[in-house]
Tab-separated table of C-alpha atoms and ligand atoms in Angstrom:
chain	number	residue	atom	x	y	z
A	1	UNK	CA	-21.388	-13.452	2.943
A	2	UNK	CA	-19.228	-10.151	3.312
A	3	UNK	CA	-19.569	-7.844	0.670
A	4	UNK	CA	-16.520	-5.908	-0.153
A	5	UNK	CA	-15.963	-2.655	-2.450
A	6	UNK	CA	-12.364	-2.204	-3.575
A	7	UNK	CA	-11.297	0.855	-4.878
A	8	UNK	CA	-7.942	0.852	-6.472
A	9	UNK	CA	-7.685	-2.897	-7.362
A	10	UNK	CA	-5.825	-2.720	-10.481
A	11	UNK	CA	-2.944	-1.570	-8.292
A	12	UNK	CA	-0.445	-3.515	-6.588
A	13	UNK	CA	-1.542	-3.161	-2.882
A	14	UNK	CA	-5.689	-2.938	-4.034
A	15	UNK	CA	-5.035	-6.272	-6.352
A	16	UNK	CA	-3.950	-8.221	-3.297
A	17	UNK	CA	-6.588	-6.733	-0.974
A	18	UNK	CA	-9.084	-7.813	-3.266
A	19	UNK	CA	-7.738	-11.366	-3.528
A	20	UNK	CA	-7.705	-11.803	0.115
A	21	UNK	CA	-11.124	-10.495	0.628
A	22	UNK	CA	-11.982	-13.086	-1.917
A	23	UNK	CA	-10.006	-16.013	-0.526
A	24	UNK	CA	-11.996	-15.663	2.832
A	25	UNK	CA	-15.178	-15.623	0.855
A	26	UNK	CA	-16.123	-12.190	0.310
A	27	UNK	CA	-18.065	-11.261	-2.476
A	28	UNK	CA	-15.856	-8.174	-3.688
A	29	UNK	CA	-16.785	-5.889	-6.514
A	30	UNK	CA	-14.721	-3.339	-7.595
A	31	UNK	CA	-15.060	0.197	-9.430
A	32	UNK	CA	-11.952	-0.275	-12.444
A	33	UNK	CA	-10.807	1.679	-14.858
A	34	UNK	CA	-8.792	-1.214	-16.533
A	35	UNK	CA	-8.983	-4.711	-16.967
A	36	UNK	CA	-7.787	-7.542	-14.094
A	37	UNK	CA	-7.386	-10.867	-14.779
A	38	UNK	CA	-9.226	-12.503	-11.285
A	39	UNK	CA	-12.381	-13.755	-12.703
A	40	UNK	CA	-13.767	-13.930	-8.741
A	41	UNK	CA	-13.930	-10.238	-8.684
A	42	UNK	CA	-17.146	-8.233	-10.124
A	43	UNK	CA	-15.964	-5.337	-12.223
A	44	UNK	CA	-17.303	-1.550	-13.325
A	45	UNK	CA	-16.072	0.782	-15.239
A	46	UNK	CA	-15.777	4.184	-12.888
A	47	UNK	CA	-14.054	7.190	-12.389
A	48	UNK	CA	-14.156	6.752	-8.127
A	49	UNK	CA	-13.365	10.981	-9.156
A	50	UNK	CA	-17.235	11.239	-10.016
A	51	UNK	CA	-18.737	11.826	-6.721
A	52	UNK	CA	-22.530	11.356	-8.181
A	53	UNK	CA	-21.062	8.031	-9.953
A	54	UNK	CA	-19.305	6.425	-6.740
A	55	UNK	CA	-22.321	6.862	-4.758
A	56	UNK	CA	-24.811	5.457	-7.014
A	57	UNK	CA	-22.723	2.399	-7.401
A	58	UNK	CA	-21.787	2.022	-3.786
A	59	UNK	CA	-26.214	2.457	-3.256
A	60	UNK	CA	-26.334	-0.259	-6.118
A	61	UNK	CA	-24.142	-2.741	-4.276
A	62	UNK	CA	-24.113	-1.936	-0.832
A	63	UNK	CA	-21.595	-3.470	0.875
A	64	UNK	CA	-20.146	-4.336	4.352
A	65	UNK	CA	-16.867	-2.476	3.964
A	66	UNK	CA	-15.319	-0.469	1.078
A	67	UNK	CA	-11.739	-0.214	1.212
A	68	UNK	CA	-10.026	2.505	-0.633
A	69	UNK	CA	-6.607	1.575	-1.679
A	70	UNK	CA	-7.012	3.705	-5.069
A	71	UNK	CA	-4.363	6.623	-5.556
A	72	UNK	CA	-2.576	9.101	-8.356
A	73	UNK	CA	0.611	7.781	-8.423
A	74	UNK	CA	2.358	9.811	-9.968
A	75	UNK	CA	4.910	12.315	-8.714
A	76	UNK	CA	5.289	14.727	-11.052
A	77	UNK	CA	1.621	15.302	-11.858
A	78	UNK	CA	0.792	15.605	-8.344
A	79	UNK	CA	3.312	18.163	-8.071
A	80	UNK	CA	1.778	20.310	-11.273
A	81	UNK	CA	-1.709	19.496	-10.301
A	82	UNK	CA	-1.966	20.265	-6.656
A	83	UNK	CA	-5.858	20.542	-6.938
A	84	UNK	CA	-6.566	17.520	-9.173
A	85	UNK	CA	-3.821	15.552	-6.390
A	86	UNK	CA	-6.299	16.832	-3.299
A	87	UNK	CA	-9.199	15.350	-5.120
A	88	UNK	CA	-7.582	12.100	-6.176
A	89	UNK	CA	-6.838	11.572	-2.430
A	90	UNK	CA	-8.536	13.698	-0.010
A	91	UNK	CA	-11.893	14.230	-2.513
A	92	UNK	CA	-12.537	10.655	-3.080
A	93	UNK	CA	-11.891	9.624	0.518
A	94	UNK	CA	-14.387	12.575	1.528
A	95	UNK	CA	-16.832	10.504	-1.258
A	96	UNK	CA	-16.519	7.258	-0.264
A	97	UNK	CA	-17.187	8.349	3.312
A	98	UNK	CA	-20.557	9.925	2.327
A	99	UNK	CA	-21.224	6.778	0.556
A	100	UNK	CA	-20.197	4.533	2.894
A	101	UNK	CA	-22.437	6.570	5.713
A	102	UNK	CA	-25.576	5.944	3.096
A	103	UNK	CA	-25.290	2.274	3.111
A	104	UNK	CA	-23.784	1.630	6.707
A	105	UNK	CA	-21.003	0.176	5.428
A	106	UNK	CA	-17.131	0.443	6.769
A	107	UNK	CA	-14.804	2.430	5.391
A	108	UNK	CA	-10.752	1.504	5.303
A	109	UNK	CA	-9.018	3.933	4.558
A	110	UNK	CA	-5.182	2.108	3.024
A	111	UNK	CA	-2.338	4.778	4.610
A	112	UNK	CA	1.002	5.234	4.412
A	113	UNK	CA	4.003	5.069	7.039
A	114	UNK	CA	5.182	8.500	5.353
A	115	UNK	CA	2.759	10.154	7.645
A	116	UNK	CA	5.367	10.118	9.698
A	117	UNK	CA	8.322	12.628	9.745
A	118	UNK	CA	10.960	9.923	9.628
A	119	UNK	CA	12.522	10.833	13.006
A	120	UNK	CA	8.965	9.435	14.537
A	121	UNK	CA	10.342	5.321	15.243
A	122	UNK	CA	8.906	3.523	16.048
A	123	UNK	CA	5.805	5.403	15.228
A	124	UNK	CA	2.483	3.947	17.020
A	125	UNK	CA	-0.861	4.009	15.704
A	126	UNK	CA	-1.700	6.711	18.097
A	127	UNK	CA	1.616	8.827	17.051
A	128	UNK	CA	0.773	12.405	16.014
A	129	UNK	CA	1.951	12.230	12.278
A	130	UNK	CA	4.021	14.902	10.821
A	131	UNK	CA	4.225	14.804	7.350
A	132	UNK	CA	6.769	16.382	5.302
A	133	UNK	CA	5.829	15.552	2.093
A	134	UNK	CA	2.687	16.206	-0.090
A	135	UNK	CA	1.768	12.899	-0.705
A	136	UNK	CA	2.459	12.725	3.670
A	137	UNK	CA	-0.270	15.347	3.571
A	138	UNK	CA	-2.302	14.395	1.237
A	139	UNK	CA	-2.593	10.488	3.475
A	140	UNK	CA	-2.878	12.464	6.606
A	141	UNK	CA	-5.441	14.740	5.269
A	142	UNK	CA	-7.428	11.183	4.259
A	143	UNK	CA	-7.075	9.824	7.106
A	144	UNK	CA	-8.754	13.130	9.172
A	145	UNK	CA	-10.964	12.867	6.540
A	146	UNK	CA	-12.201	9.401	7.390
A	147	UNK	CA	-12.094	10.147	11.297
A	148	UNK	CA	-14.100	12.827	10.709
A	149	UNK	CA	-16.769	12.041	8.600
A	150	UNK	CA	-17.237	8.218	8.582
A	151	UNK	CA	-19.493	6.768	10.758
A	152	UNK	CA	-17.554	3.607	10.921
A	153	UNK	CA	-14.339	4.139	9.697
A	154	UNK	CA	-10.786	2.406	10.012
A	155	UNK	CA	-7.158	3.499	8.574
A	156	UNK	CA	-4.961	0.501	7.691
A	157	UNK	CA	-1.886	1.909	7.551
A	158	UNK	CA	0.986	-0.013	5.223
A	159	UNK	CA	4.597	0.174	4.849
A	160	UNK	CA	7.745	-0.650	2.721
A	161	UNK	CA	5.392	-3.647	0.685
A	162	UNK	CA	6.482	-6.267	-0.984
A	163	UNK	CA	5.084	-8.844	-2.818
A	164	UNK	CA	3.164	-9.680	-6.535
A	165	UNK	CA	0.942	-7.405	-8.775
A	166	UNK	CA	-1.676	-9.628	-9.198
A	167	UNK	CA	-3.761	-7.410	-11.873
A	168	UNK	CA	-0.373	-6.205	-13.613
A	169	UNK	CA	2.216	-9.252	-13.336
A	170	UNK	CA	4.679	-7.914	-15.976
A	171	UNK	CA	4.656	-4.471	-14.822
A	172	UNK	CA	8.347	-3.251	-15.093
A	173	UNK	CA	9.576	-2.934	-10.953
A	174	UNK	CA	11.521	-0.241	-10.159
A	175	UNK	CA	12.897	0.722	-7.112
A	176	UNK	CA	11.410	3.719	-6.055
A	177	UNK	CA	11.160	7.226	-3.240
A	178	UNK	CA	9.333	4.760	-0.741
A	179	UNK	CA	10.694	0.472	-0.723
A	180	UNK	CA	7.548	-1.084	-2.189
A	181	UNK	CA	8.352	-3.689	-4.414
A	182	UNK	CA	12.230	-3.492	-3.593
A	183	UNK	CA	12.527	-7.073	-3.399
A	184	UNK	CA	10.711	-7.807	-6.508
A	185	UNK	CA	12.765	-5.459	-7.957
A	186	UNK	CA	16.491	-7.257	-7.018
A	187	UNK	CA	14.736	-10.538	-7.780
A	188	UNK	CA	14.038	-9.429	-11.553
A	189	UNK	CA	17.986	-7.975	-11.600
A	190	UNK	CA	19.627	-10.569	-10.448
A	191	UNK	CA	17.946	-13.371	-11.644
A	192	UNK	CA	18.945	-12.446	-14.994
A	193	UNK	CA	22.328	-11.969	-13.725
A	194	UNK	CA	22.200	-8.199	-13.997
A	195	UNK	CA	23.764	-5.812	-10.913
A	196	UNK	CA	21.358	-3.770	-8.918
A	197	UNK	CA	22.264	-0.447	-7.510
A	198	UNK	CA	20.957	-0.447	-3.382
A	199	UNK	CA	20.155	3.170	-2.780
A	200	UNK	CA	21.886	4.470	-0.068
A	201	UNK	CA	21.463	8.071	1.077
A	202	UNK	CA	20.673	10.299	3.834
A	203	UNK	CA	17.913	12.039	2.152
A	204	UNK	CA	15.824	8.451	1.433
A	205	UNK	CA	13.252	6.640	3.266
A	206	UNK	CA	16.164	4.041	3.879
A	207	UNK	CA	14.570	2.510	7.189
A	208	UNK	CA	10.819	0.928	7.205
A	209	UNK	CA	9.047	-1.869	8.253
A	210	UNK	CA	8.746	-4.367	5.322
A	211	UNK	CA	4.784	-5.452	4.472
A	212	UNK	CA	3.534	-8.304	2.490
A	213	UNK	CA	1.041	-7.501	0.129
A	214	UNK	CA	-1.565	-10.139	0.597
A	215	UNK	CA	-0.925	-10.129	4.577
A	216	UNK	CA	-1.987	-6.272	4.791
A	217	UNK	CA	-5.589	-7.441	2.987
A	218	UNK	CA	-5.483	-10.788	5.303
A	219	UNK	CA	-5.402	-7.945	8.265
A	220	UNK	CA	-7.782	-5.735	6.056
A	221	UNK	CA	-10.129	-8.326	5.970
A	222	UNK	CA	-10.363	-9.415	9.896
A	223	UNK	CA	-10.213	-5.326	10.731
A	224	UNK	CA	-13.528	-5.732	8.594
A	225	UNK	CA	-14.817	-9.506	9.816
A	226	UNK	CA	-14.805	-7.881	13.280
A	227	UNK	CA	-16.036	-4.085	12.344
A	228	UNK	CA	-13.345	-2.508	14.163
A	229	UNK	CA	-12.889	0.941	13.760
A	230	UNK	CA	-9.593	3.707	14.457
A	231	UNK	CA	-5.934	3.514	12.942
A	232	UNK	CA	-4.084	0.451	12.308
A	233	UNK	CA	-0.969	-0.646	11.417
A	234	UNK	CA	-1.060	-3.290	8.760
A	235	UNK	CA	2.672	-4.533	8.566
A	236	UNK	CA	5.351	-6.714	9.416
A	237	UNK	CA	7.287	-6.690	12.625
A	238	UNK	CA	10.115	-5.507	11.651
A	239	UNK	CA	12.052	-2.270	10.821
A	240	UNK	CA	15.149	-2.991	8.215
A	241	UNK	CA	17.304	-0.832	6.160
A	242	UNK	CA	16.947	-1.167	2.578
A	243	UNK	CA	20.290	-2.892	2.347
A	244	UNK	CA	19.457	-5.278	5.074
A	245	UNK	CA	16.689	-5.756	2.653
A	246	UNK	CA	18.383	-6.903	-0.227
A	247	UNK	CA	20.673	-9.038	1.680
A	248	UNK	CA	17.921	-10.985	3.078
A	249	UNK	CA	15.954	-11.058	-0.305
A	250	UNK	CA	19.404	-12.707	-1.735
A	251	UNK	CA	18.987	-15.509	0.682
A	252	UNK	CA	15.856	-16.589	0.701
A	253	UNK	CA	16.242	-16.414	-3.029
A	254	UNK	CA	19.158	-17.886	-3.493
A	255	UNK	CA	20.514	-15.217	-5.357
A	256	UNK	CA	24.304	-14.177	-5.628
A	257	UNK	CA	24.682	-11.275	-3.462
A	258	UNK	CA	27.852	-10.152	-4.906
A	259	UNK	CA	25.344	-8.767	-7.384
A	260	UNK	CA	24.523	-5.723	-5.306
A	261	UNK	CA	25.116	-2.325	-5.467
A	262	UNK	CA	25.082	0.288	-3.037
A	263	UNK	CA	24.492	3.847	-4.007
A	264	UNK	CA	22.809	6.990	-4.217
A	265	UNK	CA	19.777	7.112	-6.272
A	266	UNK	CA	19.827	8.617	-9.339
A	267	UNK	CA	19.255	12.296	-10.273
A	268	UNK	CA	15.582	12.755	-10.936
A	269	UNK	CA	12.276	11.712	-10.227
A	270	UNK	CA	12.976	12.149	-6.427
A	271	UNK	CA	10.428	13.360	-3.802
A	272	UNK	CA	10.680	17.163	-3.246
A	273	UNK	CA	10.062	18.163	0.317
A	274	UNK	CA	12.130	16.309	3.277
A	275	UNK	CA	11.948	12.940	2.440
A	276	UNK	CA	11.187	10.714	5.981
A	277	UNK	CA	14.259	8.760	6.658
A	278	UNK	CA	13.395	6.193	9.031
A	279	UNK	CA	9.516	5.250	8.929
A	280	UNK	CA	9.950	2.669	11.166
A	281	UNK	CA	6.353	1.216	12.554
A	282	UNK	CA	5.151	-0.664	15.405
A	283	UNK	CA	1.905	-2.972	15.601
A	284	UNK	CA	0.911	-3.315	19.296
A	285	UNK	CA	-1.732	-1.836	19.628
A	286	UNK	CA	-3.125	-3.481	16.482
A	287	UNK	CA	-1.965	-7.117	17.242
A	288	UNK	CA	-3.666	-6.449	20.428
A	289	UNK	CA	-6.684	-5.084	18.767
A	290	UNK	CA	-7.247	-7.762	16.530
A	291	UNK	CA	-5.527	-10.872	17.927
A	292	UNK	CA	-3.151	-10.982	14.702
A	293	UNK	CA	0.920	-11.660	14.948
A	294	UNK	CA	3.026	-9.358	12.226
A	295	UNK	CA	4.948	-11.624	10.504
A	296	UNK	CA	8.817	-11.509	10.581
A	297	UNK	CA	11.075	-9.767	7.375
A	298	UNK	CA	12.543	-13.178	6.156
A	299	UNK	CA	8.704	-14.834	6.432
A	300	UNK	CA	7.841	-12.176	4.778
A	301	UNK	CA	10.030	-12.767	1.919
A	302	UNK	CA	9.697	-16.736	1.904
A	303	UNK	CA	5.802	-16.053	1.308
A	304	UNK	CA	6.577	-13.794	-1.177
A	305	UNK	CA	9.085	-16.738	-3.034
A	306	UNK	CA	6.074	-19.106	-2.331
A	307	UNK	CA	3.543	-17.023	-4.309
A	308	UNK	CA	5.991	-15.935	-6.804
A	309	UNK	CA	6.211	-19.432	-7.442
A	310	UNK	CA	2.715	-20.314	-7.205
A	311	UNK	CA	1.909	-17.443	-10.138
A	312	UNK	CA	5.303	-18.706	-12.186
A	313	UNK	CA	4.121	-22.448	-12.058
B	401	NAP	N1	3.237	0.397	-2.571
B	401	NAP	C1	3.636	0.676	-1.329
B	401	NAP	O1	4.739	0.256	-0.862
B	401	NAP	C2	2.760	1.484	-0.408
B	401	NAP	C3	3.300	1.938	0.804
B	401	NAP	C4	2.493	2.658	1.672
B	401	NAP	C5	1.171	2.904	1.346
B	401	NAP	N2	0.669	2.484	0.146
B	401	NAP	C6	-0.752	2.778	-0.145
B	401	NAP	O2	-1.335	1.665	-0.815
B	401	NAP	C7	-2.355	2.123	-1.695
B	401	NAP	C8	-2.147	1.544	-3.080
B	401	NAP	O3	-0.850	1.918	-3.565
B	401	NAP	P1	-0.184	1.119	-4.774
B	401	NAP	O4	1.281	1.200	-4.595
B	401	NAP	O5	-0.826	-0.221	-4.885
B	401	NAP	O6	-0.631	2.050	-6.003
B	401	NAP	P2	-0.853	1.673	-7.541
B	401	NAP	O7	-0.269	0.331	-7.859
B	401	NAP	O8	-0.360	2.842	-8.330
B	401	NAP	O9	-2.437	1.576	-7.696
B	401	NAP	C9	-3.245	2.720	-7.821
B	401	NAP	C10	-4.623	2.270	-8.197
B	401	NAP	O10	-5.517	3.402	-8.229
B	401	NAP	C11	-6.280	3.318	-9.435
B	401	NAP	N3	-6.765	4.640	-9.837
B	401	NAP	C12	-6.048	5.785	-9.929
B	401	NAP	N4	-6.866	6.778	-10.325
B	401	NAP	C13	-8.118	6.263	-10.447
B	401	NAP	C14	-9.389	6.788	-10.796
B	401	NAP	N5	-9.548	8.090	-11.091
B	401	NAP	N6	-10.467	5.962	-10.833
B	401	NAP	C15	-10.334	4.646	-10.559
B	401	NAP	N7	-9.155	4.080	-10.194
B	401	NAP	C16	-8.076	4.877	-10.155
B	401	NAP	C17	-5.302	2.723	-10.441
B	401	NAP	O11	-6.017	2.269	-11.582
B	401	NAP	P3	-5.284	1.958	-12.998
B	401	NAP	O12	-4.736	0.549	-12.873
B	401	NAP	O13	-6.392	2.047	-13.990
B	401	NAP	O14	-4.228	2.995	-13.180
B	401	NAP	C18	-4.714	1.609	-9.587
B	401	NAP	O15	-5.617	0.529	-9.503
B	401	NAP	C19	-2.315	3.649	-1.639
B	401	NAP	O16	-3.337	4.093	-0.782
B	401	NAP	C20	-0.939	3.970	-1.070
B	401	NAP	O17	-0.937	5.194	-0.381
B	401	NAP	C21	1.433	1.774	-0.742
């Protein structure tokens, strides 16, 4: 049986990862610093910022893979703590590779489209990235991080992703400087029969390809079942616009379009920095790498509807 670590599982991308690792069987434990609800996952309470901590536990367990989805997400403190923001990305990537080289495991490494400049589209895993941002930075300096000091190490990059929080169901969605959880988002809006403001803006990552949460640990997972190593793109297979988006999201929802927005965000809470405009990805070289087919925007969504469902019923 596989044994998986999962950093970050609590999260909306690492709470999926971990469910699909589990689905195919793995036996995934993961270092938490909160509750989650999926009694198939094994649980401990760590800091993965305690270097002497994340490598005793990862010598305790040693797993197959450890995939590091875990990040500080949020803005504004990353901003007025540049040192603690290196450390919660580039620091515990740098750990997790040492730890990873003690036990032979794989590391994946879960990156970001915004490594990309946003004139870079369609960007290819073997794209020199050119990011504008710090949290751009802080991914690509990861990523080097993991190329450079992991024995056996893989970057599964994701993009735009939609889908369920499976540790946090009723957290509040928001749409947000990137398009994760945009759909969710207009669901919540207009199911209630509220309006939902689009942004729309030159100065917005307004062009991505959309990802489905559990998909990207589905491709996690065989990038691990097969021990293959270099940069990946774990996404769908196609670029949209965020309007094109929630257009699509109103169909296969059912949901009364004339309900949309379209606007500039509001003033605030914005990325600083040039903000990559069209983060558009393609998955060649990974479909060809690991014999998987990126699934379309609209199947995207209807397997999003599906397991909003299946959690609802
Ligand atoms: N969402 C997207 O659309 C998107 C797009 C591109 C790339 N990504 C990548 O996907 C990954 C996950 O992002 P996300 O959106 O799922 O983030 P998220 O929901 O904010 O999850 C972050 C996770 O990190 C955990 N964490 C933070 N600090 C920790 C610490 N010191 N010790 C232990 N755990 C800690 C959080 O735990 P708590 O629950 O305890 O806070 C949470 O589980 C990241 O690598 C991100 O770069 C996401």
């Amino acid at each position: 049986m596989m044994r998986a670590y999962v950093t970050g599982a609590t999260g909306f991308v690492g709470s999926n990862i971990a469910a699909a690792f589990a689905a195919e069987g793995a036996d995934v434990h993961c270092p938490v610093r909160s509750d989650h609800p999926d009694p198939r996952l094994s649980l401990e309470r760590l800091d993965v910022l305690d270097p002497a901590a994340v490598i005793a536990s990862v010598e305790r367990r040693r797993p197959d893979v450890i995939v590091h989805s875990m990040i500080l997400n949020d803005h504004d403190l990353m901003y007025a703590d540049r040192r603690l923001a290196w450390q919660c990305y580039v620091g515990t990537t740098e750990t997790l590779a040492d730890a990873a080289n003690r036990v032979g495991a794989l590391l994946i490494l879960v990156s970001t489209d915004w490594v990309f400049d946003g004139t870079q589209g369609p960007a290819a895993e073997d794209t020199p990235p050119n990011p504008t941002t710090l949290y751009g930075v802080l991914k690509l300096a990861s990523e080097e991080a993991v190329r450079h000091l992991a024995t056996r190490g893989a970057v599964a990059r994701v993009s735009a992703v939609q889908g369920h929080h499976l540790a946090r169901p009723t957290t509040v969605r928001r749409q947000d400087r990137g398009f994760g959880y945009l759909a969710a988002s207009i669901v919540d809006a207009l199911a209630e029969g509220r309006t939902f403001t689009v942004w729309e803006a030159p100065d917005i990552n307004n062009v991505a390809t959309p990802s489905l949460a559990s998909e990207c640990g589905r491709v996690m997972h065989r990038i691990a079942a097969i021990g293959a190593t270099g940069v990946f793109h774990c996404c769908g297979a196609e670029p949209v616009t965020r309007r094109q988006l929630a257009e699509l999201t109103c169909d296969v929802f059912d949901l009364d379009r004339s309900l949309l927005r379209y606007g500039p965000p509001e003033p605030g809470g914005m990325e600083r920095g040039v903000v990559p405009y069209d983060t558009t990805l393609s998955t060649a070289i990974t479909s060809e790498r690991l014999g998987t087919t990126p699934l379309t925007t609209r199947l995207i969504l209807e397997r999003f509807k599906e397991e909003r469902l299946g959690t609802e019923g």
